[in-house]
Coordinates of C-alpha atoms in Angstrom, one line a residue:
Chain A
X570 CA 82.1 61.7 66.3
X571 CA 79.6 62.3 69.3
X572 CA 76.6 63.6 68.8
X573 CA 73.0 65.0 69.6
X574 CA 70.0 66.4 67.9
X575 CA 70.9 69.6 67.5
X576 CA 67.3 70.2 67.4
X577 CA 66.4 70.4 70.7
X578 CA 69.5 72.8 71.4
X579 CA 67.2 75.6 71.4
X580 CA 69.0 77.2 74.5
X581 CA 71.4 80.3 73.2
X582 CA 74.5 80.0 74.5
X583 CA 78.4 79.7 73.7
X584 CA 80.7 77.2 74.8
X585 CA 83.0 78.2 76.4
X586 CA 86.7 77.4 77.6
X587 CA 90.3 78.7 76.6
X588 CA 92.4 78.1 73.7
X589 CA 94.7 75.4 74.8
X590 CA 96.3 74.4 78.3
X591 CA 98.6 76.9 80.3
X592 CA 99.6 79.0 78.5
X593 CA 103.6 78.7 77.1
X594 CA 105.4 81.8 77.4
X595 CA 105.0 82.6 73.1
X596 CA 101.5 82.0 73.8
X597 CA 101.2 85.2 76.4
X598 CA 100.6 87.7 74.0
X599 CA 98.6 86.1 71.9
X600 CA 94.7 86.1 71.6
X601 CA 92.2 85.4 69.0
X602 CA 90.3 88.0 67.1
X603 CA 86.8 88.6 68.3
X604 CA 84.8 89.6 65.7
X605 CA 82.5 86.7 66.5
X606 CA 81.2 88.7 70.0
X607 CA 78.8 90.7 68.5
X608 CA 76.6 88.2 67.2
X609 CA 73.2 86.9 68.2
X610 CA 73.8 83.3 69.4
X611 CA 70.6 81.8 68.6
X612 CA 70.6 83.1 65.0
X613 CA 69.4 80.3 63.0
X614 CA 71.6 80.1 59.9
X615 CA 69.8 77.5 57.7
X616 CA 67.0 79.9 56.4
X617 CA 68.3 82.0 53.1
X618 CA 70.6 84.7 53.3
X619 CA 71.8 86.9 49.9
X620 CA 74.7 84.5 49.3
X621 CA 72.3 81.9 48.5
X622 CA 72.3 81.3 44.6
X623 CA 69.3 80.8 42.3
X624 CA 69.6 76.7 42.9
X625 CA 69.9 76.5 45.9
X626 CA 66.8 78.7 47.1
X627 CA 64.9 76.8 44.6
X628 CA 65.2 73.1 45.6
X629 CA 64.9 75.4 49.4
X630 CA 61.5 76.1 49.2
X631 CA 60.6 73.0 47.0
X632 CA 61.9 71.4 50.8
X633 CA 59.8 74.2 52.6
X634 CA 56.5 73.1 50.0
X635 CA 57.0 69.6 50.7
X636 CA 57.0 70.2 54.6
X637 CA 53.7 72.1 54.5
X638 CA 52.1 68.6 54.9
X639 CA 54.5 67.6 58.1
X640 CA 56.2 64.7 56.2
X641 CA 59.2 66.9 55.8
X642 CA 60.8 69.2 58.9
X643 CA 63.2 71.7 58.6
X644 CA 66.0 71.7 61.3
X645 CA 67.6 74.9 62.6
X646 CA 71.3 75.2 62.2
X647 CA 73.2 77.2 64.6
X648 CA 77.0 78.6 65.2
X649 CA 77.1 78.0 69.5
X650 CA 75.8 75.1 71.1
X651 CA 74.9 75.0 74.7
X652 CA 77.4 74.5 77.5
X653 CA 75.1 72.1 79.2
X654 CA 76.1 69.5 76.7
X655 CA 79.9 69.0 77.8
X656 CA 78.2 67.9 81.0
X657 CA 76.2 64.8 78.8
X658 CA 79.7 64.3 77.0
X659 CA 81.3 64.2 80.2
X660 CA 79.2 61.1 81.4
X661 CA 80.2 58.7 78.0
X662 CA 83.9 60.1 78.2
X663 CA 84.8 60.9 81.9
X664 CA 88.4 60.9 80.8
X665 CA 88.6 62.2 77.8
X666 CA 88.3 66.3 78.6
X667 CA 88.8 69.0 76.8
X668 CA 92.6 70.7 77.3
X669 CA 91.3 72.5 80.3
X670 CA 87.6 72.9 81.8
X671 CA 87.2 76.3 81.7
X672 CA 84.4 78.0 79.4
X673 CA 86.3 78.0 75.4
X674 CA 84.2 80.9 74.8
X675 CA 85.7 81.4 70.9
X676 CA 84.2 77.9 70.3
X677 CA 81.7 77.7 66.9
X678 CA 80.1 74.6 65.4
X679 CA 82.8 73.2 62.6
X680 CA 80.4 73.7 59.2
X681 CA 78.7 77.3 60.8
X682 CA 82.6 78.5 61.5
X683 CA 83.1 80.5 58.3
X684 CA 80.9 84.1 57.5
X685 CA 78.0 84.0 54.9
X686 CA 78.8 82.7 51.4
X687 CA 82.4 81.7 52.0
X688 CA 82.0 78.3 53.4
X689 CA 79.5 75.9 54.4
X690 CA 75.6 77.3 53.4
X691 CA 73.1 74.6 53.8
X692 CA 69.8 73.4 55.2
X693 CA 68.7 70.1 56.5
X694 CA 65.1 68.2 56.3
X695 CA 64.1 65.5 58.0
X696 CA 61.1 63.0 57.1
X697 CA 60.5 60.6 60.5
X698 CA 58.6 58.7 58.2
X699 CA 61.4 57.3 56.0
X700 CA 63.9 57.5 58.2
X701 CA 65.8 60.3 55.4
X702 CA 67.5 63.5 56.3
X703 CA 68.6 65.8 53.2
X704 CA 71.4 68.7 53.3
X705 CA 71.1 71.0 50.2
X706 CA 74.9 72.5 50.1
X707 CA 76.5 75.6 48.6
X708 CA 80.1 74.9 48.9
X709 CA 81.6 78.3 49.1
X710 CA 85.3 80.0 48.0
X711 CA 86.7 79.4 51.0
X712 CA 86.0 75.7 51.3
X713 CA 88.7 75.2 47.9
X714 CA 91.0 71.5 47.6
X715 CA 92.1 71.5 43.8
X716 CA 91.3 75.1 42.1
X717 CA 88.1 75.5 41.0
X718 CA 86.3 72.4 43.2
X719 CA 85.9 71.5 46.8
X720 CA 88.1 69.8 49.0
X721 CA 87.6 66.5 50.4
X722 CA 87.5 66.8 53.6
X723 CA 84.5 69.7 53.2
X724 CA 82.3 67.3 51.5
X725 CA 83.4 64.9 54.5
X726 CA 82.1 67.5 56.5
X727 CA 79.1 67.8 55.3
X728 CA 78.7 64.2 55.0
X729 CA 79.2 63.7 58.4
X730 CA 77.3 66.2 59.4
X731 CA 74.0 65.0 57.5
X732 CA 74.5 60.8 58.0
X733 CA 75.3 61.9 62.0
X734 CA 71.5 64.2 62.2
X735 CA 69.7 60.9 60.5
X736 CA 71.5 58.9 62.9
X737 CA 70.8 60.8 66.0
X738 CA 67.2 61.4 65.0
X739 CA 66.2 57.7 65.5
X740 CA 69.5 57.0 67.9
X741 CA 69.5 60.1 70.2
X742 CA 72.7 60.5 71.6
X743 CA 75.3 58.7 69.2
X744 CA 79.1 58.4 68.5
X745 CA 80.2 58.4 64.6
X746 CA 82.2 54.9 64.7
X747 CA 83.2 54.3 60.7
X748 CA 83.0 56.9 58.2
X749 CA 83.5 55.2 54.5
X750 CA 83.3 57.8 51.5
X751 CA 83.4 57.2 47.4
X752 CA 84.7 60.0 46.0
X753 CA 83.6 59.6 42.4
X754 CA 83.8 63.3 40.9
X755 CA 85.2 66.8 42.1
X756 CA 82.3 69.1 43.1
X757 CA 82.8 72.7 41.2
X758 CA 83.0 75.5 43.4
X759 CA 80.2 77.9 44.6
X760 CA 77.6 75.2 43.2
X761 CA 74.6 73.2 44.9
X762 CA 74.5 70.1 45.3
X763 CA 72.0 67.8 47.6
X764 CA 73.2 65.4 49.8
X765 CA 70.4 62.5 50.2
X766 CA 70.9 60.2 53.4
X767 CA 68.8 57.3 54.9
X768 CA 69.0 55.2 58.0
X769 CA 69.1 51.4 56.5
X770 CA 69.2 49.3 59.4
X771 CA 69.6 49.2 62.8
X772 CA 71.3 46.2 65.0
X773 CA 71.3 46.6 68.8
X774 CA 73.3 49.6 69.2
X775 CA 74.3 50.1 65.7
X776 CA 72.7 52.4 63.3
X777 CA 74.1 52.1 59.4
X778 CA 73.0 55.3 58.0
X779 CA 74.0 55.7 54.1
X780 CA 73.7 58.3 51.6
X781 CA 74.8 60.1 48.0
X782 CA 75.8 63.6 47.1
X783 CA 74.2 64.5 43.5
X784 CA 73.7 67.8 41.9
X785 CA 70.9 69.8 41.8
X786 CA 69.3 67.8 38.5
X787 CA 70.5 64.4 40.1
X788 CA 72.1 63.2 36.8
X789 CA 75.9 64.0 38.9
X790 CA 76.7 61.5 41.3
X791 CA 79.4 63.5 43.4
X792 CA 80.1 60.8 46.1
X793 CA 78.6 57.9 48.1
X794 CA 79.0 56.8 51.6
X795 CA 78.4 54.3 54.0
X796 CA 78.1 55.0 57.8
X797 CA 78.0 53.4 61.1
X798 CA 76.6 55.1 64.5
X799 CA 76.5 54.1 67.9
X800 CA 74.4 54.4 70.5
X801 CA 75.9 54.9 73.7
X802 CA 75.2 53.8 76.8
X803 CA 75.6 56.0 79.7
X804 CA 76.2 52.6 82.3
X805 CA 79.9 53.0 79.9
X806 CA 82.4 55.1 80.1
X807 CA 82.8 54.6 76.3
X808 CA 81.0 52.8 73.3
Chain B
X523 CA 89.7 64.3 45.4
X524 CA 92.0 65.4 42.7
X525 CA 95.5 66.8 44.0
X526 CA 99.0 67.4 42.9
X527 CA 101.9 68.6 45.1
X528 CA 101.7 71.8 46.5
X529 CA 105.3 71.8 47.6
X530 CA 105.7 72.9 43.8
X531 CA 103.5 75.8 44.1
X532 CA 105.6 78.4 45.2
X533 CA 104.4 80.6 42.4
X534 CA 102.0 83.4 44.6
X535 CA 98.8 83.7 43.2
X536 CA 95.1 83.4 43.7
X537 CA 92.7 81.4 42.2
X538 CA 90.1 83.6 41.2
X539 CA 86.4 83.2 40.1
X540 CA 82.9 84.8 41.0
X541 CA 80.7 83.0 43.8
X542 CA 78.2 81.1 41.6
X543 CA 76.8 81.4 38.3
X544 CA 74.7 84.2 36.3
X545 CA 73.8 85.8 40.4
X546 CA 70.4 85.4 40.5
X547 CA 68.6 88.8 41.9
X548 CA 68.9 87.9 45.5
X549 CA 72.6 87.8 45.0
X550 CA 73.1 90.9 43.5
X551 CA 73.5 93.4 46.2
X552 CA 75.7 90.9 48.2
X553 CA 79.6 90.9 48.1
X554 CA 81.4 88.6 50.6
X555 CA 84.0 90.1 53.0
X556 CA 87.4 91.4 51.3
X557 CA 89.3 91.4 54.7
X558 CA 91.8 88.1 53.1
X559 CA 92.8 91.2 50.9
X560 CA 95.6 91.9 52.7
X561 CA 97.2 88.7 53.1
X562 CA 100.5 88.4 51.3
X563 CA 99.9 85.8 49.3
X564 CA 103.1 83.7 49.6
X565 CA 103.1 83.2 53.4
X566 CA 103.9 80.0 54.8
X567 CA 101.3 79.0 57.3
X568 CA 103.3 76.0 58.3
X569 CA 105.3 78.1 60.7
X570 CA 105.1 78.4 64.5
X571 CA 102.6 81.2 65.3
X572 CA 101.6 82.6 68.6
X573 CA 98.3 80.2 68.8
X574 CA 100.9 77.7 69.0
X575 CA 100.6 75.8 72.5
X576 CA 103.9 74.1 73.9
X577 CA 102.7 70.3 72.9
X578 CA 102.9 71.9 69.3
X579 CA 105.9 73.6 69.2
X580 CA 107.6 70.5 71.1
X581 CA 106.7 68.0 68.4
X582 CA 107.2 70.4 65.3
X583 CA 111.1 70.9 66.6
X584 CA 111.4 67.6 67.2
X585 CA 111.0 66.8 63.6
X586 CA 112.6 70.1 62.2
X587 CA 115.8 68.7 64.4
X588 CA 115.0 64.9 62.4
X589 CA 115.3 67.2 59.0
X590 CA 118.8 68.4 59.3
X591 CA 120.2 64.9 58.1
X592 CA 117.5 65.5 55.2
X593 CA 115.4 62.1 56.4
X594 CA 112.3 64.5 56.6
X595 CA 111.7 68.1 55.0
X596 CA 109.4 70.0 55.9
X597 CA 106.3 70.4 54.0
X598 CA 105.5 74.5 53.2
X599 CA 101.7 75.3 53.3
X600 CA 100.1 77.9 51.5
X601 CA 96.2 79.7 52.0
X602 CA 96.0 80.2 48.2
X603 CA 97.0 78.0 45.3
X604 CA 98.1 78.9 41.3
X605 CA 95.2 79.7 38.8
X606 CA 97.8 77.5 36.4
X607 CA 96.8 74.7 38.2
X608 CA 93.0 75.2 37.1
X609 CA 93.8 74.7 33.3
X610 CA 95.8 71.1 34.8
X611 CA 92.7 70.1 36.7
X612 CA 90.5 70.4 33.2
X613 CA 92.6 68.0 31.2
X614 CA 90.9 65.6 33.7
X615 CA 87.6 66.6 34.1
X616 CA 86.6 68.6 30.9
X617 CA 83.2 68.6 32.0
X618 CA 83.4 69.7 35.3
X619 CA 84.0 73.1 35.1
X620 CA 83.6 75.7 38.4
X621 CA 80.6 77.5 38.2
X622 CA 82.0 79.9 36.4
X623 CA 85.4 80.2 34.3
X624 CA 86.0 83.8 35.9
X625 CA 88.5 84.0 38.9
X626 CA 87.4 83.3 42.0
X627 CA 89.6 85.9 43.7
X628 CA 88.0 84.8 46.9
X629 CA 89.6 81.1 47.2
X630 CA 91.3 80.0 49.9
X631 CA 92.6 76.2 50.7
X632 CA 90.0 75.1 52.4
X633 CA 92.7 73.9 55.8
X634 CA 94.1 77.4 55.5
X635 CA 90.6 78.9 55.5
X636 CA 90.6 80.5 59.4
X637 CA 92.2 82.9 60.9
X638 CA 95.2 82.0 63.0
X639 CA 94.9 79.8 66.1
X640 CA 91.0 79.6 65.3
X641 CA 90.9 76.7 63.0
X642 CA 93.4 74.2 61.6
X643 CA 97.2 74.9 62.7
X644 CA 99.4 72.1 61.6
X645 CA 102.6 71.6 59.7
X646 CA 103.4 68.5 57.6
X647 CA 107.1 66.2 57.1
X648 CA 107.6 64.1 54.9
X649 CA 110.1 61.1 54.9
X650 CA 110.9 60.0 50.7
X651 CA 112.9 57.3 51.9
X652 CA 109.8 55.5 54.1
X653 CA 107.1 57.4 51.9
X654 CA 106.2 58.6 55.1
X655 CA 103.5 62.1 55.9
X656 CA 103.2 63.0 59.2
X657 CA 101.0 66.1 60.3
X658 CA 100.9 67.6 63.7
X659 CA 97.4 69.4 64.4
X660 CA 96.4 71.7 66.3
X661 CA 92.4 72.0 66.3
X662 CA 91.0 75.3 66.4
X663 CA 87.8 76.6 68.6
X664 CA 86.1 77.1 65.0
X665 CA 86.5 73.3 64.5
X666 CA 84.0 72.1 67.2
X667 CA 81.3 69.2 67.2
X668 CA 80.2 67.9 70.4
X669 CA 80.9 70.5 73.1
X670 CA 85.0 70.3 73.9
X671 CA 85.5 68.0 71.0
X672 CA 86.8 68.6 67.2
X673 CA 84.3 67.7 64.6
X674 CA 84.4 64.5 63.0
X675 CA 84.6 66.4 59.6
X676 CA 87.6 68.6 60.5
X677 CA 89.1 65.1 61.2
X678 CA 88.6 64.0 58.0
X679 CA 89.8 67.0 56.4
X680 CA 93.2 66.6 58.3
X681 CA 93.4 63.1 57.3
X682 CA 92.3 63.5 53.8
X683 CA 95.4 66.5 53.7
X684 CA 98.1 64.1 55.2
X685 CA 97.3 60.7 53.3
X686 CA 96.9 63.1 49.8
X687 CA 100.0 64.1 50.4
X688 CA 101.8 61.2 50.9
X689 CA 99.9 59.8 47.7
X690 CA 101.2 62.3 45.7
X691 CA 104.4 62.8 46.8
X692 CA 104.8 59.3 45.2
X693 CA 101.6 59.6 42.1
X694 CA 101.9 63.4 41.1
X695 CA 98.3 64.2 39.9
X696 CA 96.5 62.0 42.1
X697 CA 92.9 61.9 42.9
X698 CA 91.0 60.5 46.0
X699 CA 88.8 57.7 45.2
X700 CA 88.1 56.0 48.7
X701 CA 88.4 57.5 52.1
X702 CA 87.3 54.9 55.1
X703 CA 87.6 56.3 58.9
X704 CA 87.5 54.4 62.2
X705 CA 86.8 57.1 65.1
X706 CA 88.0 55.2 67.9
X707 CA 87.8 58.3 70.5
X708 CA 86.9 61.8 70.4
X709 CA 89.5 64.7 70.2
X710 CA 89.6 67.4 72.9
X711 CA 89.0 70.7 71.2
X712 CA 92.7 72.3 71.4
X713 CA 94.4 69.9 71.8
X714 CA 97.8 68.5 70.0
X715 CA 97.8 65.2 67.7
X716 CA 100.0 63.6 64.9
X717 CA 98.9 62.1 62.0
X718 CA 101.0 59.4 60.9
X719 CA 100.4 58.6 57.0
X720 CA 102.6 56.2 54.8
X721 CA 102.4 54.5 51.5
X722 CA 101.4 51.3 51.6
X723 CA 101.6 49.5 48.4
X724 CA 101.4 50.7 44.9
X725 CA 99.0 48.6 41.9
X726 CA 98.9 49.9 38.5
X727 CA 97.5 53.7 38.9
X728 CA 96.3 53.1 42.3
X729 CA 98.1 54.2 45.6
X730 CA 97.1 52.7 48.9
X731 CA 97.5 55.0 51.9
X732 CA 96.9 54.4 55.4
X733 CA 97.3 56.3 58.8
X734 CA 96.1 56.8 62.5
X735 CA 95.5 60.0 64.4
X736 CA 97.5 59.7 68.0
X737 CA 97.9 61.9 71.3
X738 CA 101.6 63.4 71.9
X739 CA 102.3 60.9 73.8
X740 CA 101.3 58.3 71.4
X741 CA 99.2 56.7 74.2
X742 CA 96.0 57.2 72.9
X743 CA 94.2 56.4 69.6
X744 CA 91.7 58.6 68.0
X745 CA 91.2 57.4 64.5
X746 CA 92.4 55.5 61.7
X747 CA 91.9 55.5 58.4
X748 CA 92.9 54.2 55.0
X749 CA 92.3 55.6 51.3
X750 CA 92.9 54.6 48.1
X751 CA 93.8 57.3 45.5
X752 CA 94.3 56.9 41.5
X753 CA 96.6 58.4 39.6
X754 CA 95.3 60.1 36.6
X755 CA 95.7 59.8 32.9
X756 CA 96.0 62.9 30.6
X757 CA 94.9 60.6 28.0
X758 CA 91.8 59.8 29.9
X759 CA 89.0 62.4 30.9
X760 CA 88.0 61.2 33.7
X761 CA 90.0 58.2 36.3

């Protein structure tokens, strides 16, 4: 899907706009819980945090060692993103709005929607030299397919999620167009694993970003995918 | 990844298990939230609810009304899942065992994760007689990406639920191998859209599943997919 660094969305602020579209009359009485309101919005929730296990805060700050030297960047992760950016969707999709205009101001990023240690805990590097960008992942309890291992459609997630910031790091603003995924053994639950993706090629406005999801000691290959971004062209109303 | 039909989990239960392995000493004053403790275990979350919106609650009675001639049924949905179905899962993959053998008492299906009308709302049918799945979604503020839009991952979650279920409707124990998505367009946060699976062909132990991801009104595309899942041996460890 469409994207953007998230790195330069160092403004705090929630997006904002309602639920759905008017409201139907079983709707009325209805309204989300909001135990979200009382937290800091520009909280940035890729540094550790006590759900992290012994893994994953070790191949962390082999990450943090590696970036002393500036080949290696950590990039901040966090829950709201800033409403100035349905303004820059706006421009590449002028008819495809949200169900109503108004500020959704329950809205949270997908993999940052879920409280510490039950879903998604991960950091990202970058390295502009080599084009690579590497999510460590702690898939947590609440994130279960089969018992016992992660669903699909997390690792998808997380897939996504780390393919799209490579793309968008050379590409700036780009649209996911093809996501292809090899699922070639379950993850276990609540373990690490380090999701290792690199931009291979780019052709006009295509980027093909690939990568693998292996455990922490790399003999586990998890999954592979293949990826294709777009750049897109504000002079369009679509890619 | 690995699946087998839920629609024959109706035993309650949770799967249970600690968070990771031996907790290192970072972990051990942490305990996630308890506040799923309350849940009864056995709802159906494939119900209307009052996070419902009227494009939802349209579609779902228009195919509970296609069910009474027993065409389509109606597909029950369930936030936890049978520790029985842990032991099945190791006849397969012996050696990929959760981090630990102990419950996991936090677990929840990773679709049925969020609270109600935050996340993923959807209810599945499914036809035997076409080998047909169709899920209407309802995406959640908790499932954003670009400002106003769902994430491409909580796409591919949806998708990877509806085609594994029509797979093993057909394959029983059946286990995603391949998972290719076209994102054609990007999906306004809150808004209403059917997945329409079905069974393409069968070869040996492998089940080819396609679907796309329309509007309502079945006048836009968003996505499109297909997947290839493998049904697996007992005799065999891994597919």
């Amino acid at each position: 899907m469409l994207r953007r660094c998230v790195s330069r969305l160092r403004t705090p602020g929630a997006l904002c706009c309602p639920l759905a579209g008017a409201p139907p009359p079983a709707r009325d009485s209805w309204s989300p819980p909001r135990s979200y309101s009382s937290e800091v919005v520009h909280v940035d929730h890729s540094l550790p945090n006590p759900s992290w296990s012994k893994d994953m805060r070790l191949i962390f700050y082999q990450f943090m060692k590696k970036s002393e030297d500036g080949s290696w960047k950590r990039l901040p992760s966090y829950r709201f993103t800033s409403s100035k950016r349905l303004e820059e969707v706006k421009i590449f999709f002028p008819d495809a709005k949200p169900v109503k205009e108004e500020p959704l101001s329950q809205a949270r990023v997908f993999p940052r929607s879920l409280e510490e240690g039950l879903g998604f805990e991960y950091a990202m590097f970058y390295n502009h030299v080599e084009n690579r960008t590497v999510c460590i992942l702690q898939g947590g309890p609440y994130l279960q397919g089969v018992p016992g291992f992660l669903h699909g459609g997390a690792i998808a997630t997380m897939i996504d999620s780390t393919v799209g910031m490579c793309a968008l790091k050379t590409g700036r603003t780009v649209m996911t167009a093809n996501l292809n995924i090899n699922f070639r053994r379950p993850i276990p639950l609540c373990s690490v694993v380090v999701i290792n993706s690199q931009l291979d090629k780019i052709e006009g406005r295509k980027l093909f970003v690939s990568c693998s999801v292996r455990s922490v000691d790399e003999k586990t290959l998890y999954s592979e995918a293949t990826s294709l971004f777009v750049k897109l062209d504000p002079k369009k109303s679509s890619p």
